[in-house]
Tab-separated table of C-alpha atoms and ligand atoms in Angstrom:
chain	number	residue	atom	x	y	z
A	15	MET	CA	8.460	-22.277	-12.834
A	16	ASN	CA	7.525	-18.832	-14.424
A	17	ASN	CA	9.328	-17.920	-17.725
A	18	SER	CA	7.779	-14.816	-18.312
A	19	PRO	CA	9.598	-11.994	-18.800
A	20	THR	CA	7.983	-10.150	-16.214
A	21	SER	CA	8.541	-11.972	-13.210
A	22	ASN	CA	11.197	-10.152	-12.133
A	23	ASN	CA	8.823	-7.413	-11.239
A	24	ILE	CA	6.421	-7.969	-8.186
A	25	ILE	CA	4.192	-5.740	-9.695
A	26	ASP	CA	3.505	-5.238	-13.405
A	27	VAL	CA	0.939	-2.769	-14.793
A	28	LYS	CA	0.415	-3.048	-18.709
A	29	ASN	CA	-1.419	-0.322	-20.628
A	30	VAL	CA	-4.231	0.252	-17.896
A	31	SER	CA	-7.262	2.294	-18.368
A	32	ARG	CA	-10.045	3.879	-16.132
A	33	ARG	CA	-12.690	6.327	-16.864
A	34	PHE	CA	-15.024	8.196	-14.753
A	35	GLY	CA	-18.180	8.908	-17.268
A	36	GLY	CA	-16.206	11.437	-20.049
A	37	LEU	CA	-12.725	11.709	-17.667
A	38	VAL	CA	-9.833	9.407	-18.412
A	39	ALA	CA	-8.503	9.431	-14.736
A	40	VAL	CA	-5.862	6.759	-15.883
A	41	ASP	CA	-4.849	6.232	-19.846
A	42	GLU	CA	-2.833	3.207	-21.464
A	43	ALA	CA	-0.411	3.697	-18.596
A	44	SER	CA	2.184	1.230	-17.456
A	45	LEU	CA	4.747	0.647	-14.690
A	46	HIS	CA	6.549	-1.848	-12.965
A	47	VAL	CA	8.046	-2.595	-9.464
A	48	SER	CA	10.932	-4.888	-9.734
A	49	ARG	CA	11.352	-7.356	-6.801
A	50	GLY	CA	12.922	-5.958	-3.521
A	51	SER	CA	13.072	-2.134	-4.691
A	52	ILE	CA	11.299	1.057	-3.582
A	53	THR	CA	9.591	2.187	-6.533
A	54	GLY	CA	8.149	6.052	-6.890
A	55	LEU	CA	4.734	7.356	-7.995
A	56	ILE	CA	4.420	11.048	-8.667
A	57	GLY	CA	2.678	13.768	-10.366
A	58	PRO	CA	0.725	16.544	-9.745
A	59	ASN	CA	-2.571	16.397	-8.324
A	60	GLY	CA	-5.365	14.788	-10.364
A	61	ALA	CA	-2.605	12.984	-12.493
A	62	GLY	CA	-4.375	9.635	-11.666
A	63	LYS	CA	-2.001	8.366	-9.244
A	64	SER	CA	-4.486	7.466	-6.308
A	65	THR	CA	-6.726	5.627	-9.359
A	66	MET	CA	-3.202	3.679	-10.448
A	67	PHE	CA	-3.263	2.393	-6.982
A	68	SER	CA	-6.650	1.163	-6.213
A	69	LEU	CA	-6.636	-0.541	-10.092
A	70	ILE	CA	-3.544	-2.164	-8.885
A	71	ALA	CA	-5.201	-3.539	-5.602
A	72	GLY	CA	-8.724	-4.287	-7.087
A	73	SER	CA	-10.845	-1.681	-5.647
A	74	LEU	CA	-11.499	-0.378	-9.031
A	75	SER	CA	-11.394	-2.759	-11.982
A	76	PRO	CA	-9.840	-1.076	-15.473
A	77	THR	CA	-11.669	-0.328	-18.244
A	78	SER	CA	-8.675	-2.318	-20.330
A	79	GLY	CA	-5.320	-3.198	-19.672
A	80	GLU	CA	-3.718	-5.634	-17.271
A	81	VAL	CA	-2.448	-5.954	-13.652
A	82	TRP	CA	-0.039	-8.484	-12.761
A	83	ILE	CA	1.120	-9.287	-9.362
A	84	ASP	CA	4.373	-11.601	-8.502
A	85	GLY	CA	3.997	-13.031	-12.424
A	86	MET	CA	0.143	-13.882	-11.925
A	87	PRO	CA	-2.425	-12.169	-13.460
A	88	GLY	CA	-4.768	-10.117	-11.161
A	89	HIS	CA	-6.761	-8.047	-12.650
A	90	HIS	CA	-10.024	-10.372	-13.117
A	91	LYS	CA	-9.109	-11.055	-9.081
A	92	LEU	CA	-11.305	-9.263	-6.290
A	93	ALA	CA	-9.050	-7.088	-4.193
A	94	HIS	CA	-9.362	-9.516	-1.059
A	95	ARG	CA	-7.740	-11.888	-3.259
A	96	ARG	CA	-5.073	-9.541	-4.147
A	97	ILE	CA	-3.864	-9.505	-0.667
A	98	GLY	CA	-3.665	-13.290	-0.658
A	99	MET	CA	-1.554	-13.102	-3.940
A	100	GLY	CA	0.939	-10.883	-1.696
A	101	LEU	CA	-0.417	-7.395	-1.839
A	102	GLY	CA	-1.070	-4.653	0.748
A	103	ARG	CA	-2.060	-1.118	0.723
A	104	THR	CA	-2.387	2.099	2.517
A	105	PHE	CA	-5.050	4.874	2.083
A	106	GLN	CA	-4.013	8.698	0.878
A	107	ILE	CA	-6.540	9.243	3.873
A	108	PRO	CA	-6.395	6.649	6.574
A	109	ARG	CA	-9.700	5.020	7.396
A	110	PRO	CA	-9.024	3.390	10.955
A	111	PHE	CA	-12.261	2.503	12.736
A	112	PRO	CA	-12.148	5.675	15.155
A	113	GLU	CA	-14.153	3.819	18.027
A	114	MET	CA	-12.106	0.557	17.834
A	115	THR	CA	-8.720	0.586	19.602
A	116	VAL	CA	-5.531	0.858	17.942
A	117	LEU	CA	-4.860	-2.642	18.668
A	118	GLU	CA	-8.006	-3.771	17.524
A	119	ASN	CA	-7.511	-2.093	14.362
A	120	VAL	CA	-4.471	-4.025	13.825
A	121	MET	CA	-6.183	-7.029	14.854
A	122	VAL	CA	-9.093	-7.048	12.194
A	123	ALA	CA	-6.602	-6.388	9.159
A	124	PHE	CA	-5.126	-10.393	9.976
A	125	PRO	CA	-6.338	-12.130	6.959
A	126	LYS	CA	-9.506	-14.624	7.714
A	127	GLN	CA	-9.273	-15.735	10.876
A	128	ALA	CA	-10.955	-19.454	12.176
A	129	GLY	CA	-12.744	-17.663	15.123
A	130	GLU	CA	-15.016	-15.624	12.435
A	131	ALA	CA	-16.644	-19.135	11.640
A	132	LEU	CA	-19.243	-20.126	13.818
A	133	LEU	CA	-18.618	-23.773	13.474
A	134	PRO	CA	-14.719	-24.275	14.197
A	135	ASN	CA	-15.574	-21.771	17.675
A	136	TRP	CA	-17.497	-25.117	18.957
A	137	LEU	CA	-15.543	-27.795	17.069
A	138	GLN	CA	-11.881	-26.298	17.273
A	139	TRP	CA	-12.087	-23.822	20.487
A	140	ARG	CA	-7.879	-24.840	21.058
A	141	ARG	CA	-7.062	-24.043	17.457
A	142	VAL	CA	-9.071	-20.643	17.636
A	143	ALA	CA	-7.924	-19.658	20.721
A	144	ARG	CA	-4.300	-20.196	19.984
A	145	GLU	CA	-4.499	-18.614	16.774
A	146	GLU	CA	-6.035	-15.523	18.409
A	147	ARG	CA	-3.152	-15.268	21.314
A	148	GLU	CA	-0.549	-15.639	18.207
A	149	ASN	CA	-2.933	-12.633	16.631
A	150	LEU	CA	-2.473	-10.586	19.646
A	151	ASP	CA	1.364	-11.360	19.941
A	152	LYS	CA	1.794	-10.351	16.630
A	153	ALA	CA	-0.181	-7.113	16.640
A	154	ARG	CA	1.737	-5.990	19.669
A	155	ASP	CA	4.904	-6.895	17.968
A	156	LEU	CA	3.663	-4.757	14.399
A	157	LEU	CA	2.319	-1.546	17.018
A	158	ASP	CA	5.865	-1.976	18.518
A	159	PHE	CA	7.249	-1.852	15.672
A	160	VAL	CA	5.446	1.524	14.418
A	161	ALA	CA	6.244	2.822	17.352
A	162	LEU	CA	2.434	2.923	18.514
A	163	LEU	CA	2.466	0.310	21.424
A	164	LYS	CA	1.936	2.832	24.184
A	165	LEU	CA	-1.286	3.683	22.460
A	166	ALA	CA	-2.398	0.224	21.628
A	167	ASP	CA	-5.239	0.605	24.109
A	168	GLN	CA	-6.687	4.226	22.856
A	169	PRO	CA	-9.536	4.240	20.669
A	170	ALA	CA	-7.935	4.899	17.071
A	171	ARG	CA	-9.712	8.877	17.005
A	172	VAL	CA	-6.865	10.195	19.539
A	173	LEU	CA	-4.238	9.485	16.709
A	174	SER	CA	-2.565	12.069	15.203
A	175	GLY	CA	-2.465	12.676	10.887
A	176	GLY	CA	1.111	10.823	11.153
A	177	GLN	CA	0.272	8.166	13.972
A	178	ARG	CA	-2.789	7.194	11.428
A	179	LYS	CA	-0.504	6.751	8.670
A	180	LEU	CA	1.628	4.657	10.972
A	181	LEU	CA	-1.252	2.561	11.940
A	182	GLU	CA	-2.258	2.246	8.032
A	183	LEU	CA	1.391	0.365	7.686
A	184	ALA	CA	0.878	-1.897	10.838
A	185	ARG	CA	-2.298	-2.758	9.181
A	186	ALA	CA	-0.813	-3.534	5.478
A	187	LEU	CA	1.823	-5.600	7.263
A	188	ALA	CA	-0.849	-7.709	9.307
A	189	ALA	CA	-1.188	-10.060	5.954
A	190	ASP	CA	2.320	-10.322	5.423
A	191	PRO	CA	2.410	-8.765	2.035
A	192	LYS	CA	5.512	-9.170	-0.558
A	193	VAL	CA	4.738	-5.670	-1.859
A	194	ILE	CA	2.926	-2.722	-0.116
A	195	LEU	CA	1.341	0.497	-1.764
A	196	LEU	CA	1.808	3.723	0.205
A	197	ASP	CA	-0.248	6.528	-1.172
A	198	GLU	CA	1.450	9.816	0.383
A	199	PRO	CA	2.642	8.620	3.767
A	200	ALA	CA	4.823	11.770	4.486
A	201	ALA	CA	1.288	13.977	3.932
A	202	GLY	CA	0.369	16.157	7.126
A	203	VAL	CA	3.080	13.885	9.157
A	204	ASN	CA	5.677	15.902	11.470
A	205	PRO	CA	9.375	15.808	10.417
A	206	SER	CA	10.305	13.307	13.535
A	207	LEU	CA	7.112	10.942	12.638
A	208	LEU	CA	8.205	11.439	9.053
A	209	GLU	CA	11.822	9.952	10.213
A	210	THR	CA	10.297	7.238	11.535
A	211	ILE	CA	8.309	5.875	8.560
A	212	ILE	CA	10.846	6.345	6.279
A	213	ALA	CA	13.573	4.369	8.879
A	214	ARG	CA	10.558	1.748	9.061
A	215	ILE	CA	10.329	1.588	5.253
A	216	ARG	CA	14.010	1.204	4.918
A	217	GLU	CA	14.164	-1.436	7.517
A	218	LEU	CA	11.231	-3.755	5.793
A	219	ASN	CA	13.048	-2.983	2.262
A	220	GLU	CA	16.280	-4.540	3.709
A	221	GLN	CA	14.334	-7.390	4.687
A	222	GLY	CA	13.252	-7.961	1.154
A	223	MET	CA	9.805	-5.899	0.993
A	224	SER	CA	9.054	-4.023	-2.246
A	225	PHE	CA	7.322	-1.007	-2.372
A	226	LEU	CA	5.555	1.720	-4.392
A	227	LEU	CA	5.024	4.585	-3.169
A	228	ILE	CA	3.014	7.594	-4.174
A	229	GLU	CA	4.716	11.066	-2.461
A	230	HIS	CA	4.578	14.829	-3.317
A	231	ASN	CA	7.799	15.169	-0.343
A	232	MET	CA	10.481	14.888	-3.198
A	233	ASP	CA	13.436	14.688	-0.549
A	234	MET	CA	11.773	11.426	0.858
A	235	VAL	CA	11.634	9.819	-2.708
A	236	THR	CA	15.059	10.799	-3.723
A	237	ARG	CA	16.238	9.204	-0.235
A	238	LEU	CA	14.139	5.963	-0.548
A	239	CYS	CA	13.437	5.134	-4.539
A	240	ASP	CA	15.571	3.063	-6.766
A	241	ARG	CA	13.301	4.048	-10.088
A	242	VAL	CA	10.814	6.604	-9.827
A	243	PHE	CA	7.218	7.094	-12.287
A	244	ALA	CA	6.114	10.138	-13.385
A	245	MET	CA	2.368	11.040	-14.352
A	246	SER	CA	0.249	13.452	-15.941
A	247	ARG	CA	-2.994	13.776	-17.053
A	248	GLY	CA	-3.476	10.141	-16.454
A	249	GLN	CA	-0.605	9.332	-18.730
A	250	MET	CA	2.844	8.095	-17.716
A	251	LEU	CA	5.017	10.864	-18.526
A	252	CYS	CA	8.452	9.297	-18.008
A	253	SER	CA	10.661	7.009	-15.513
A	254	GLY	CA	14.087	6.530	-14.656
A	255	THR	CA	16.399	7.259	-11.413
A	256	PRO	CA	14.881	9.912	-9.270
A	257	GLY	CA	17.663	12.470	-10.591
A	258	GLU	CA	16.495	12.026	-14.098
A	259	VAL	CA	13.052	12.119	-13.657
A	260	THR	CA	12.956	15.215	-11.117
A	261	SER	CA	15.061	17.225	-13.701
A	262	ASP	CA	12.711	15.905	-16.715
A	263	PRO	CA	11.637	19.328	-18.356
A	264	ARG	CA	7.877	17.328	-19.301
A	265	LEU	CA	7.849	16.884	-15.310
A	266	LEU	CA	8.164	20.756	-14.504
A	267	GLU	CA	5.810	21.376	-17.608
A	268	ALA	CA	3.235	19.088	-16.159
A	269	TYR	CA	3.669	20.576	-12.718
A	270	LEU	CA	3.402	24.371	-14.321
A	271	GLY	CA	0.620	23.346	-16.524
A	272	GLY	CA	-1.966	24.250	-14.641
A	273	ALA	CA	-2.074	21.049	-11.795
A	274	SER	CA	-1.374	22.123	-8.541
A	275	CYS	CA	0.246	19.905	-6.030
B	7	ADP	P1	-4.215	11.960	-7.658
B	7	ADP	O1	-4.115	10.713	-6.799
B	7	ADP	O2	-2.621	12.001	-8.651
B	7	ADP	O3	-3.824	13.087	-7.395
B	7	ADP	P2	-6.752	10.768	-8.745
B	7	ADP	O4	-6.212	9.495	-9.024
B	7	ADP	O5	-7.056	10.828	-7.192
B	7	ADP	O6	-5.384	11.712	-8.889
B	7	ADP	O7	-7.750	11.370	-9.569
B	7	ADP	C1	-7.289	11.292	-10.956
B	7	ADP	C2	-8.880	11.763	-11.917
B	7	ADP	O8	-9.604	11.112	-11.399
B	7	ADP	C3	-8.859	13.678	-11.004
B	7	ADP	O9	-9.453	14.288	-12.038
B	7	ADP	C4	-10.422	12.870	-9.954
B	7	ADP	O10	-10.960	14.259	-9.964
B	7	ADP	C5	-10.585	11.932	-10.938
B	7	ADP	N1	-11.414	10.688	-10.033
B	7	ADP	C6	-10.825	9.950	-8.562
B	7	ADP	N2	-11.510	9.353	-8.531
B	7	ADP	C7	-12.774	9.264	-8.949
B	7	ADP	C8	-14.177	8.974	-8.853
B	7	ADP	N3	-14.213	7.691	-8.149
B	7	ADP	N4	-15.128	9.117	-9.537
B	7	ADP	C9	-15.164	10.352	-10.524
B	7	ADP	N5	-13.590	11.087	-10.563
B	7	ADP	C10	-12.850	10.524	-9.929
B	8	MG	MG1	-3.794	10.994	-5.095
């Protein structure tokens, strides 16, 4: 159907820029995520990586440039429409609803539910009840998958940093995405939980899900990623295999050039 040369890519970012006042946070940067790949995005703090995620996910609009999702233009679409195009996202700083239970946090992440509209509640109560039961089962399955089922009825505020990252993953999975953007999933996570996160990403990838992963943990990037893009000061510096990129002198220079990581 789609003969565009970009359709092998689940995400195609073409020359996007984003300014914040006088600061160019992302500067004419391009990247792509091949279908079925785990693609990395690395670079020193302040390089523009999280801004790039927001531009892909639609929580920020680009000053210029294009974002294609699953072979379709996404840059004019609102964030919730991009979820409908198959895009999932986790945040660098997880934002669960702290007083809701872990299970409820997953339940509210399902796409629009029939029970949310007043009229169907009265007219189609059987359908609403069935959908709620199905979502409940699915939410429990997702919590089981991320090893949080035993905490399902606890308020989300009791979760550790690593458990919050896993909850974010379960919430992103609730919308059945084709590709997930993961923003620093290893940050602040203890080694055993980190292995759980890596195993779950691998398992999902084997089932066909693609990933774009921002990560400072180079061991994780090297173990997981097929291809890596490196940013510095808003610009795309280089891309290649993890080995090629991490030994690129331009990247070393970017890390030494004042930006901390
Ligand atoms: P990274 O994720 O690579 O550490 P960010 O994308 O968070 O980098 O930030 C890139 C640059 O844009 C930084 O200089 C940051 O201070 C700036 N920035 C990010 N978000 C905003 C914002 N909402 N308003 C103003 N400046 C921002
Ligand atoms: Mg960031």
